[in-house]
Coordinates of C-alpha atoms and ligand atoms in Angstrom, one line a residue:
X1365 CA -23.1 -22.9 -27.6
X1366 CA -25.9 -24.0 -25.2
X1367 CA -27.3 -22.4 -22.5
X1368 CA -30.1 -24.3 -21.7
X1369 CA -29.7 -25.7 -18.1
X1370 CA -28.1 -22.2 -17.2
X1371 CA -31.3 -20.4 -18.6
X1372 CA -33.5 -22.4 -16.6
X1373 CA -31.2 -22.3 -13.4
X1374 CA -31.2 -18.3 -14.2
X1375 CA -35.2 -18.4 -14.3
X1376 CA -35.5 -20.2 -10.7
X1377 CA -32.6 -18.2 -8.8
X1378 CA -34.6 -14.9 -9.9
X1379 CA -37.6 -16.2 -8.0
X1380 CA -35.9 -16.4 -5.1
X1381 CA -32.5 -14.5 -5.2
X1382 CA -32.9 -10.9 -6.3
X1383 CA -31.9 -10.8 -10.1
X1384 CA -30.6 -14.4 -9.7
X1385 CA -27.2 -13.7 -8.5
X1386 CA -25.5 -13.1 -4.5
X1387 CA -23.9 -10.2 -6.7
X1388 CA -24.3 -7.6 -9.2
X1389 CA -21.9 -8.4 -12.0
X1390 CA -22.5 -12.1 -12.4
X1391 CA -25.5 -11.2 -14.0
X1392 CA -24.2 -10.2 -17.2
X1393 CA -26.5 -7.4 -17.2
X1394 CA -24.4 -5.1 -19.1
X1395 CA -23.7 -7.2 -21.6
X1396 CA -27.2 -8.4 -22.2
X1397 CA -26.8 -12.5 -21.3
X1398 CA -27.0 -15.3 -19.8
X1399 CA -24.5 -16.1 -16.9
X1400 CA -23.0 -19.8 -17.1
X1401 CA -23.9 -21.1 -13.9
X1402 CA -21.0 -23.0 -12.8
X1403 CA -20.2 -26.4 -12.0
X1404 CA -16.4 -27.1 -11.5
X1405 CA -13.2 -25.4 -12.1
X1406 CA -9.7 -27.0 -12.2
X1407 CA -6.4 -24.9 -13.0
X1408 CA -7.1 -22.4 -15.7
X1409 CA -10.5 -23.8 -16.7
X1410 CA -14.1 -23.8 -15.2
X1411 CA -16.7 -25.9 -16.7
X1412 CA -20.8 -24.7 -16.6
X1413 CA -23.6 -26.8 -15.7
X1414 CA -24.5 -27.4 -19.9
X1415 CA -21.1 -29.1 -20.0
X1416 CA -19.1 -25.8 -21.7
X1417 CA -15.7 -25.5 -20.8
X1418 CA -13.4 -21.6 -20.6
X1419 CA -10.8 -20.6 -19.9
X1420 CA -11.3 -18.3 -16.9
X1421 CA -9.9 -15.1 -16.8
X1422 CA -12.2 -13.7 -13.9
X1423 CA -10.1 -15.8 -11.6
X1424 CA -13.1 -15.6 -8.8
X1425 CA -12.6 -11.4 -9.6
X1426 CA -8.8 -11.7 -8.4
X1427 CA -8.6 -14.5 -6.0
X1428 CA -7.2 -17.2 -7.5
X1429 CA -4.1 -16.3 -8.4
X1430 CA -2.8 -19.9 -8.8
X1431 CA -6.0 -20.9 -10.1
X1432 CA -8.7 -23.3 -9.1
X1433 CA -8.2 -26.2 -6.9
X1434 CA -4.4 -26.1 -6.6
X1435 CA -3.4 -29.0 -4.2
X1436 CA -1.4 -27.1 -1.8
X1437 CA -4.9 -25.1 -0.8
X1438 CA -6.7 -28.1 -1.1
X1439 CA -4.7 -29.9 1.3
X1440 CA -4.4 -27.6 3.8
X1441 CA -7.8 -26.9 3.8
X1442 CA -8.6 -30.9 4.7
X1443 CA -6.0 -30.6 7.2
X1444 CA -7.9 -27.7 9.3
X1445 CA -10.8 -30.0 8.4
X1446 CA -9.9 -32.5 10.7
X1447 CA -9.7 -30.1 13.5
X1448 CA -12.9 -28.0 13.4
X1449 CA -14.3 -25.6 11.1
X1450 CA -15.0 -22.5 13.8
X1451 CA -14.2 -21.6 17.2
X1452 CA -14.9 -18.0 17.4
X1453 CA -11.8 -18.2 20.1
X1454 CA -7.6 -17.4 19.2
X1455 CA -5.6 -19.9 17.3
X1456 CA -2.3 -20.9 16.6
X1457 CA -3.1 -20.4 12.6
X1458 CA -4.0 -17.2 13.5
X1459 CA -0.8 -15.6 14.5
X1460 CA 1.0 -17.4 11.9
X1461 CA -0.9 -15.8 9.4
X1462 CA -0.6 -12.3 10.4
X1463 CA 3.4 -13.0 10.8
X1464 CA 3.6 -13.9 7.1
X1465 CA 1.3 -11.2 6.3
X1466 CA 3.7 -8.5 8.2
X1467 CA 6.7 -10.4 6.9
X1468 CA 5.4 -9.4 2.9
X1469 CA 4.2 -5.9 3.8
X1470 CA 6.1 -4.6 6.3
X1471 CA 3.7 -1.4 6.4
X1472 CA 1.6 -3.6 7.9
X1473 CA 3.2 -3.5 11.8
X1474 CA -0.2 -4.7 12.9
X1475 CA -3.3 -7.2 11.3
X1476 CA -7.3 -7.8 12.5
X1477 CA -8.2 -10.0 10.0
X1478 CA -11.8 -9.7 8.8
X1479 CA -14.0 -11.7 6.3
X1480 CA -14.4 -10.0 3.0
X1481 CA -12.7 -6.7 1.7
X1482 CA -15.9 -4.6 2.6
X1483 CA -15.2 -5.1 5.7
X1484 CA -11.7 -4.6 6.1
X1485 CA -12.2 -1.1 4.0
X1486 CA -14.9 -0.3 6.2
X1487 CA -12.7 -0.9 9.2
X1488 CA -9.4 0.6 8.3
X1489 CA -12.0 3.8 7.8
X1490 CA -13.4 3.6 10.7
X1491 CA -10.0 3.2 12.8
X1492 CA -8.5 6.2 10.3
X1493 CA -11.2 8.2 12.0
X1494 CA -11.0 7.5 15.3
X1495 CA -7.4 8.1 15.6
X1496 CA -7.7 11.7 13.6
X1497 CA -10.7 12.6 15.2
X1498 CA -11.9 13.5 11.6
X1499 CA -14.9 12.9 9.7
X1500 CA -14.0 13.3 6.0
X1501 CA -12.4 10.9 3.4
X1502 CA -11.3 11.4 0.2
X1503 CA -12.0 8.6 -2.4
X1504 CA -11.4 8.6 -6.0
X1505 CA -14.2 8.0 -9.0
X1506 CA -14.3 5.1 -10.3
X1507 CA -12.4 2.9 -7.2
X1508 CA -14.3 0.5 -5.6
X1509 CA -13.4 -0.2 -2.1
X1510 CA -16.5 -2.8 -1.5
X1511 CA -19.9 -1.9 -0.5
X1512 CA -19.7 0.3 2.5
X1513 CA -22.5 2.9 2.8
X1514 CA -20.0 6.1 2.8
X1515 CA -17.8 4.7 -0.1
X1516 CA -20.4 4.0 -2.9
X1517 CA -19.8 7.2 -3.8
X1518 CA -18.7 7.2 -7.7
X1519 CA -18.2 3.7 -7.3
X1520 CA -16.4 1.7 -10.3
X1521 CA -16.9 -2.4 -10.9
X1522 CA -20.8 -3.0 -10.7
X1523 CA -22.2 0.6 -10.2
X1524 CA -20.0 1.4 -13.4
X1525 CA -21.4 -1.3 -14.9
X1526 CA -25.3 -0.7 -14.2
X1527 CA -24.7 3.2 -14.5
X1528 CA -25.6 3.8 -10.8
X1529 CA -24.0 7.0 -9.6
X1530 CA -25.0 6.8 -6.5
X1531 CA -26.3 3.8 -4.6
X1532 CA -29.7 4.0 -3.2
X1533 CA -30.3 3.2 0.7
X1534 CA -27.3 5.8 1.7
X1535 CA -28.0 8.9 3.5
X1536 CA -27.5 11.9 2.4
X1537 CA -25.3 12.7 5.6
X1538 CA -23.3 9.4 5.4
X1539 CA -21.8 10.4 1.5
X1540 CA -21.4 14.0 2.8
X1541 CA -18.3 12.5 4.7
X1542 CA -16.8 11.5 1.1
X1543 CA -14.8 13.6 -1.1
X1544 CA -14.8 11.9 -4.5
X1545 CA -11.8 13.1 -6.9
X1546 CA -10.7 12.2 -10.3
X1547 CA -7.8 9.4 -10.5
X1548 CA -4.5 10.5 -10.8
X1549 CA -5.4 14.2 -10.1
X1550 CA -3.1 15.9 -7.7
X1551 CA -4.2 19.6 -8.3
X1552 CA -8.0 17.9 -7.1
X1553 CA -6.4 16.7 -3.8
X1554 CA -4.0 19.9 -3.4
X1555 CA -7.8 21.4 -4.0
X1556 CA -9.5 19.5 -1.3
X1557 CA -6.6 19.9 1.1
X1558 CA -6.9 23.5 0.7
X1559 CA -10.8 23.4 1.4
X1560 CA -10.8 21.2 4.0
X1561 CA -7.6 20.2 5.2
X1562 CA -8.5 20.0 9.0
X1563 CA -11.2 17.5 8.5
X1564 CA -10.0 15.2 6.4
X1565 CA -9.1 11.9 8.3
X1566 CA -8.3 9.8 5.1
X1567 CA -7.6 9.4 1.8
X1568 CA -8.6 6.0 0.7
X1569 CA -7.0 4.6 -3.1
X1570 CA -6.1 1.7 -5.3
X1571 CA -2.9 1.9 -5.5
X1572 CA -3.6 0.3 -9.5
X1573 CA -7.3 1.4 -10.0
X1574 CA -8.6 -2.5 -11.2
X1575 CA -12.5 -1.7 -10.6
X1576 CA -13.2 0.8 -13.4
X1577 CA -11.0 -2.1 -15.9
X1578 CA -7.5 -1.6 -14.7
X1579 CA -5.6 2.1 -14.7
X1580 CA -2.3 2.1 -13.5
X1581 CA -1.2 5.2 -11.4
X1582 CA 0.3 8.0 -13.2
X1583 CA 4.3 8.6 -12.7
X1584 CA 4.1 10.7 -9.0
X1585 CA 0.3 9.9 -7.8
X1586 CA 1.1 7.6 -5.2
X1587 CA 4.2 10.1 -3.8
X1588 CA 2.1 13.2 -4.3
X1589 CA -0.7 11.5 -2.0
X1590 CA 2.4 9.9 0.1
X1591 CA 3.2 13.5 1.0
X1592 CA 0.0 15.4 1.2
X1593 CA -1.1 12.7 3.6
X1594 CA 2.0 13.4 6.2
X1595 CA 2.0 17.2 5.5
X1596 CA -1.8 17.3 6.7
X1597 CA -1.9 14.9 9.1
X1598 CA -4.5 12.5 7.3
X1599 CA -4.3 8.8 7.1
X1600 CA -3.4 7.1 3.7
X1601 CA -5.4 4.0 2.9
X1602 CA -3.7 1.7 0.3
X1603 CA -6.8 -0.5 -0.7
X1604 CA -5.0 -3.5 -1.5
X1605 CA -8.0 -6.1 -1.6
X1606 CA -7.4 -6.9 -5.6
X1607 CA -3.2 -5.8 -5.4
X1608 CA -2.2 -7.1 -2.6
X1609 CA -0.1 -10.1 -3.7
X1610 CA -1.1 -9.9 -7.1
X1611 CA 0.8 -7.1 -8.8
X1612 CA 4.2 -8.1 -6.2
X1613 CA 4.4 -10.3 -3.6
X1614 CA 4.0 -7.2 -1.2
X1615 CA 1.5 -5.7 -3.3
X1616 CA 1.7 -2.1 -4.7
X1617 CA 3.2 -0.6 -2.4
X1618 CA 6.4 -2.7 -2.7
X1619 CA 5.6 -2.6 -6.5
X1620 CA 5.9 0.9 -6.7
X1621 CA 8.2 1.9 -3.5
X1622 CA 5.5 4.1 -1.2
X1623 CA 4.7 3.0 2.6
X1624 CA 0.9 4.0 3.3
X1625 CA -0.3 4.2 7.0
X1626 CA -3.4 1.4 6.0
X1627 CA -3.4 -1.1 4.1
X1628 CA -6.5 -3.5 3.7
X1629 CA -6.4 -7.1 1.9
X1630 CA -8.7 -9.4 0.5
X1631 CA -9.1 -11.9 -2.7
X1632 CA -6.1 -13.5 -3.1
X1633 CA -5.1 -13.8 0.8
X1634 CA -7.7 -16.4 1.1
X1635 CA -6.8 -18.5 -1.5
X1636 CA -10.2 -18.9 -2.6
X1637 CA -11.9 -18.9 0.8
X1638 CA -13.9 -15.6 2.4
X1639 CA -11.3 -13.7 4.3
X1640 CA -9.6 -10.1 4.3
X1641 CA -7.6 -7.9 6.7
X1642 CA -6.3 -4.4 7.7
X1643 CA -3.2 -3.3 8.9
X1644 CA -0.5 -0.6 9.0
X1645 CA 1.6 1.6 11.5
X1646 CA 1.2 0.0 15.2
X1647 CA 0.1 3.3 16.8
X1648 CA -3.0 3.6 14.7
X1649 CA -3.7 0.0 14.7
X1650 CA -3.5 0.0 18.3
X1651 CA -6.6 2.1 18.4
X1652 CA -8.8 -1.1 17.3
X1653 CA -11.0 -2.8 20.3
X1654 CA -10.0 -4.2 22.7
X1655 CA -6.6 -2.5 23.0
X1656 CA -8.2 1.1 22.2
X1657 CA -11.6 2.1 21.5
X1658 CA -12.2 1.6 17.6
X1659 CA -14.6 -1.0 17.9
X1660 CA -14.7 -3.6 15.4
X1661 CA -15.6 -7.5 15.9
X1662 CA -17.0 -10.5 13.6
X1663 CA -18.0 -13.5 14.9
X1664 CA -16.2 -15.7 11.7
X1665 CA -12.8 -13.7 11.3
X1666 CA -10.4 -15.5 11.6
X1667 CA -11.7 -18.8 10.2
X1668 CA -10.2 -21.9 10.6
X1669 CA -10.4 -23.2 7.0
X1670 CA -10.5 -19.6 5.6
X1671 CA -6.8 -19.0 7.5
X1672 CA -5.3 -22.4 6.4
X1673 CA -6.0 -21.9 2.3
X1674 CA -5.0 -18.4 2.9
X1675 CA -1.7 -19.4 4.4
X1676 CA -1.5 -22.1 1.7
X1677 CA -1.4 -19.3 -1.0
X1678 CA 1.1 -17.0 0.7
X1679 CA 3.2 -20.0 1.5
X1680 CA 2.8 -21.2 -1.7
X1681 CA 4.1 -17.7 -3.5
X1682 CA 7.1 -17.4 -0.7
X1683 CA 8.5 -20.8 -1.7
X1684 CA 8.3 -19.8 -5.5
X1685 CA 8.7 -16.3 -6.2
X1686 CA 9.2 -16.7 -9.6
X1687 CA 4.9 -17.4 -10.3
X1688 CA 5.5 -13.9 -10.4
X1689 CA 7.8 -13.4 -13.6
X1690 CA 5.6 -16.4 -14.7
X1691 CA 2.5 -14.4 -14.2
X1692 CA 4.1 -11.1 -16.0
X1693 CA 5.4 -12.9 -19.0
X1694 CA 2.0 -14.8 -19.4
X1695 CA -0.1 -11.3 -19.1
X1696 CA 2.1 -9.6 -21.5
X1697 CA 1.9 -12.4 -24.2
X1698 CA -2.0 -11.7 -23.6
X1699 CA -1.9 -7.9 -24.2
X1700 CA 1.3 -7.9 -26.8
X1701 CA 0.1 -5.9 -29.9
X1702 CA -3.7 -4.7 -29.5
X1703 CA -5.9 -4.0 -32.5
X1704 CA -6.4 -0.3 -33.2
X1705 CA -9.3 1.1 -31.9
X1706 CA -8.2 -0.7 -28.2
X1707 CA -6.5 0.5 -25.3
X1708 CA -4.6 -2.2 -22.9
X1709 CA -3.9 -1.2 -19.5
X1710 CA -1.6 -3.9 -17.5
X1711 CA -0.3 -3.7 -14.7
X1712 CA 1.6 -7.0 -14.0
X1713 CA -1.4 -10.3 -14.2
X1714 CA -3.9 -7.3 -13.9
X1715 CA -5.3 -6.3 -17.4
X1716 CA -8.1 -4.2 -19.3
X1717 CA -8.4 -4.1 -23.3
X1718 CA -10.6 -0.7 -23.4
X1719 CA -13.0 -0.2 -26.5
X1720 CA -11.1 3.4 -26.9
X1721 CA -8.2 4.6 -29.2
X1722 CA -7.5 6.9 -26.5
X1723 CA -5.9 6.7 -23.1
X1724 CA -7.2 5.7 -20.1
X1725 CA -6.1 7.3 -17.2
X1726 CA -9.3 7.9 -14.8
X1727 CA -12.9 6.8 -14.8
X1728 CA -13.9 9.8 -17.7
X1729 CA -11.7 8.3 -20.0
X1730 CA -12.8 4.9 -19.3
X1731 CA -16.0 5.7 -19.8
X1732 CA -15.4 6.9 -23.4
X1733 CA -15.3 3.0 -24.2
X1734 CA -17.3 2.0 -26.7
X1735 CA -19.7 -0.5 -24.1
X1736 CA -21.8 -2.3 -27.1
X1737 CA -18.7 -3.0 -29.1
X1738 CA -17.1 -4.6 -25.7
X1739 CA -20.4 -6.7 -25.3
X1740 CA -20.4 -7.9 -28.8
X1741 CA -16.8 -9.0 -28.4
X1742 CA -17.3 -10.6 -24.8
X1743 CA -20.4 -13.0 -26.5
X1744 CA -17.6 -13.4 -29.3
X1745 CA -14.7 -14.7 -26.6
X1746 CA -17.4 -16.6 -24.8
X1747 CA -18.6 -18.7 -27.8
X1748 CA -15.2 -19.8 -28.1
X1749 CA -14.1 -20.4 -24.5
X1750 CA -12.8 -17.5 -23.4
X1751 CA -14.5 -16.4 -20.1
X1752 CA -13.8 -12.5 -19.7
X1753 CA -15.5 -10.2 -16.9
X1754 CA -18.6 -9.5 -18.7
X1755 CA -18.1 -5.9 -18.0
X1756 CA -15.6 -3.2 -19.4
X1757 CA -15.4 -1.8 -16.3
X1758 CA -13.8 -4.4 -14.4
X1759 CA -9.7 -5.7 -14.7
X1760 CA -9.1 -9.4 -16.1
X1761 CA -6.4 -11.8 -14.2
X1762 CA -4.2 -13.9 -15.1
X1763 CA -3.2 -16.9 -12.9
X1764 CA -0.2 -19.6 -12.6
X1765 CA -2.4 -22.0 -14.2
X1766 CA -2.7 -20.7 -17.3
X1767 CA -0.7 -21.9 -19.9
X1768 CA 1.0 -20.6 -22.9
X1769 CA -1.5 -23.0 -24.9
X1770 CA -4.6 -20.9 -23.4
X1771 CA -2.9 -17.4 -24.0
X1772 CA -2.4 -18.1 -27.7
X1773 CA -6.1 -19.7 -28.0
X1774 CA -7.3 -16.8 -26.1
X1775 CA -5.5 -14.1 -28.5
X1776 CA -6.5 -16.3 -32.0
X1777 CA -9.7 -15.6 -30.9
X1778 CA -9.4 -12.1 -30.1
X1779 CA -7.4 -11.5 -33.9
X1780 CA -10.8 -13.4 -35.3
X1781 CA -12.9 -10.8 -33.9
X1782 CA -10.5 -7.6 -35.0
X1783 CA -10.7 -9.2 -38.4
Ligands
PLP2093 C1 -13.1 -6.5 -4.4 C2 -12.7 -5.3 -3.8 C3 -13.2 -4.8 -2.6 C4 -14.4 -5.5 -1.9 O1 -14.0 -6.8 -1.5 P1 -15.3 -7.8 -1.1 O2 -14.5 -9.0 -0.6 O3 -16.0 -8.0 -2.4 O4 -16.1 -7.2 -0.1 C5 -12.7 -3.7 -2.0 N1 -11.7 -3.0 -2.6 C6 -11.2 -3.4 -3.8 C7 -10.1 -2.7 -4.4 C8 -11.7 -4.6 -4.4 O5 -11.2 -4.9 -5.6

């Protein structure tokens, strides 16, 4: 497999971007390589700029959930062409969007839509504080809830890949507002509740942990935080960005039957384009600027284009809710029968094979992976068209587009490597 025109696209982007990519991961950094740069995706498949073709199971990190350039988002994207690509004033489109939103998850009573799932985590923080009147959040090791200062606390996805524990450039004060916890620990929370209980103003989770490689929550997590939340008066913040109409239509929550005060969205939402949003109970939402006074503004939520290919997608999953079973019997063909020596979270089109015979239930057990023998088989997938996250720390997808075809070349190439 050649490389040749990525290498040399790798060595001018470093000159001027810093280590070549617009984000950590893409490197491929932990895994010692060069990243295809790439040229074109259709469907299940994305082609690099030395003519190799993969099949993609990075899905944009969770976005394209029917894959690339499906011709419902397409269209609707030309159609808001023709209008005007930014107002920075209301539309129609807007509303609309929101409506279908609130019709999926109901939690969600009220929607700001934002552009990336940073900033709707950052926000739904923010609001969670200024209706407690509380400083404190609680966070779990190993999440990832985007790149705000407070949160990149024991940060999964890149930090877990890079081994940063803690980013440089926060202050001190800002992660003293941030509780981390282990995953699926309620004694830790009972713990922190006890501590601190009167100043905690959030607890802020992935519902299905998918950013230190995917961990599923264990039997009673979600209800035990459910009910420490309303016993102490905190907010709870269902981080939805890579769940939210990916694991169910309504995300998580509806997957696994608990109603959070918060929830934020991202990734899949847009279809492929940069947008995100928070929600949840109408009395807390009602707190955000102008109607109360959470401020919170951006001068491109809202997008035109970003709104239409969004509403394409959820339009797209309403009028055939059977992608879903599609999407679950595709995934589980993927992760039927792993090799011993690997551990396969899945959590419907969500999926991590760990380098581990043992379970993986929070970020110390993830971390037991074996991290050289994941690299050697992601160079192994690559040579033979498979493109995986080129991290074990980060969940794979599964889309609509991919075919039984490309989950039994996938697998004969995994068997190849196990032999
Ligand atoms: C990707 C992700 C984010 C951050 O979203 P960006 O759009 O990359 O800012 C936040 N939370 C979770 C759970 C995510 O997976």
């Amino acid at each position: 497999m050649q490389l040749t025109r990525s290498q040399s696209l790798l060595d001018r982007a470093r000159r001027v971007i810093p280590g070549g990519v617009n984000s950590p991961v893409r490197a491929f950094r932990g895994v010692g390589g060069v990243p295809p740069f790439i040229t074109r995706g259709q469907g299940a498949h994305i082609e690099d700029a030395d003519g190799n073709s993969y099949i993609d199971y990075v899905c944009s990190w969770g976005p394209l959930l029917l894959g690339h350039r499906h011709p419902a988002i397409l269209s609707a994207i030309g159609d808001a062409l023709e209008t005007g690509t930014s107002f920075g004033a209301p539309t129609e489109r807007e509303v609309v969007f929101a409506e279908k939103i609130r019709a999926a998850v109901p939690s969600m009573e009220m929607v700001r839509l934002v552009n990336s799932g940073t900033e709707a985590t950052m926000s739904a923080l923010r609001v969670a504080r200024g209706f407690t009147g509380r400083d404190l959040c609680v966070k779990f090791e190993g999440c990832y809830h985007g790149h705000v200062d407070s949160l990149l606390v024991k940060a999964g996805s890149g930090l877990a890949t890079l081994g940063i524990a803690d980013t440089a450039g926060v202050p001190e004060s800002f992660a003293a507002t941030t509780i981390a916890l282990p995953y699926n620990s309620i004694p830790a929370v009972e713990e922190a509740f006890r501590l601190h209980g009167a100043r905690i103003a959030a607890i802020i989770v992935e519902p299905v942990a998918g950013n230190m490689g995917c961990v599923p929550p264990a039997p009673g997590f979600l209800e035990s935080l459910r009910e420490l939340c309303t016993r102490h008066g905190a907010v709870l913040i269902f981080d939805e960005v890579m769940t939210g109409f990916r694991v169910a239509p309504g995300g998580a929550q509806q997957r696994y039957g608990i109603r959070p005060d918060l929830t934020t969205l991202g990734k899949v939402i847009g279809g492929g384009l940069p947008i995100a949003a928070y929600g949840g109970r109408a009395d807390i939402m009602e707190k955000v600027a102008p109607s109360g006074p959470v401020y919170q503004a951006g001068t491109l939520s809202g997008n035109p284009l970003a709104v239409a290919a969004g509403m394409a997608m959820l339009d797209e999953l309403a009028a055939n809710p059977s992608v879903y079973d599609v999407l679950e019997a595709r995934a589980a063909a993927l992760c039927a029968d792993p090799p011993p020596g690997v551990t396969v979270n899945r959590v419907g089109s969500m999926f991590t094979f760990f380098f581990t015979s043992h379970p993986v239930t929070d970020y110390e057990s993830a971390r037991r992976s074996d991290t050289a023998k994941f690299a050697r088989f992601f160079h192994h997938m690559l040579e033979r068209g498979v493109y995986l996250a080129p991290s074990q720390f980060e969940a794979g997808f599964v889309s609509a587009a991919h075919t039984g075809e490309d989950i039994a070349h996938t697998v004969a190439a995994a068997r190849e490597f196990f032999a």
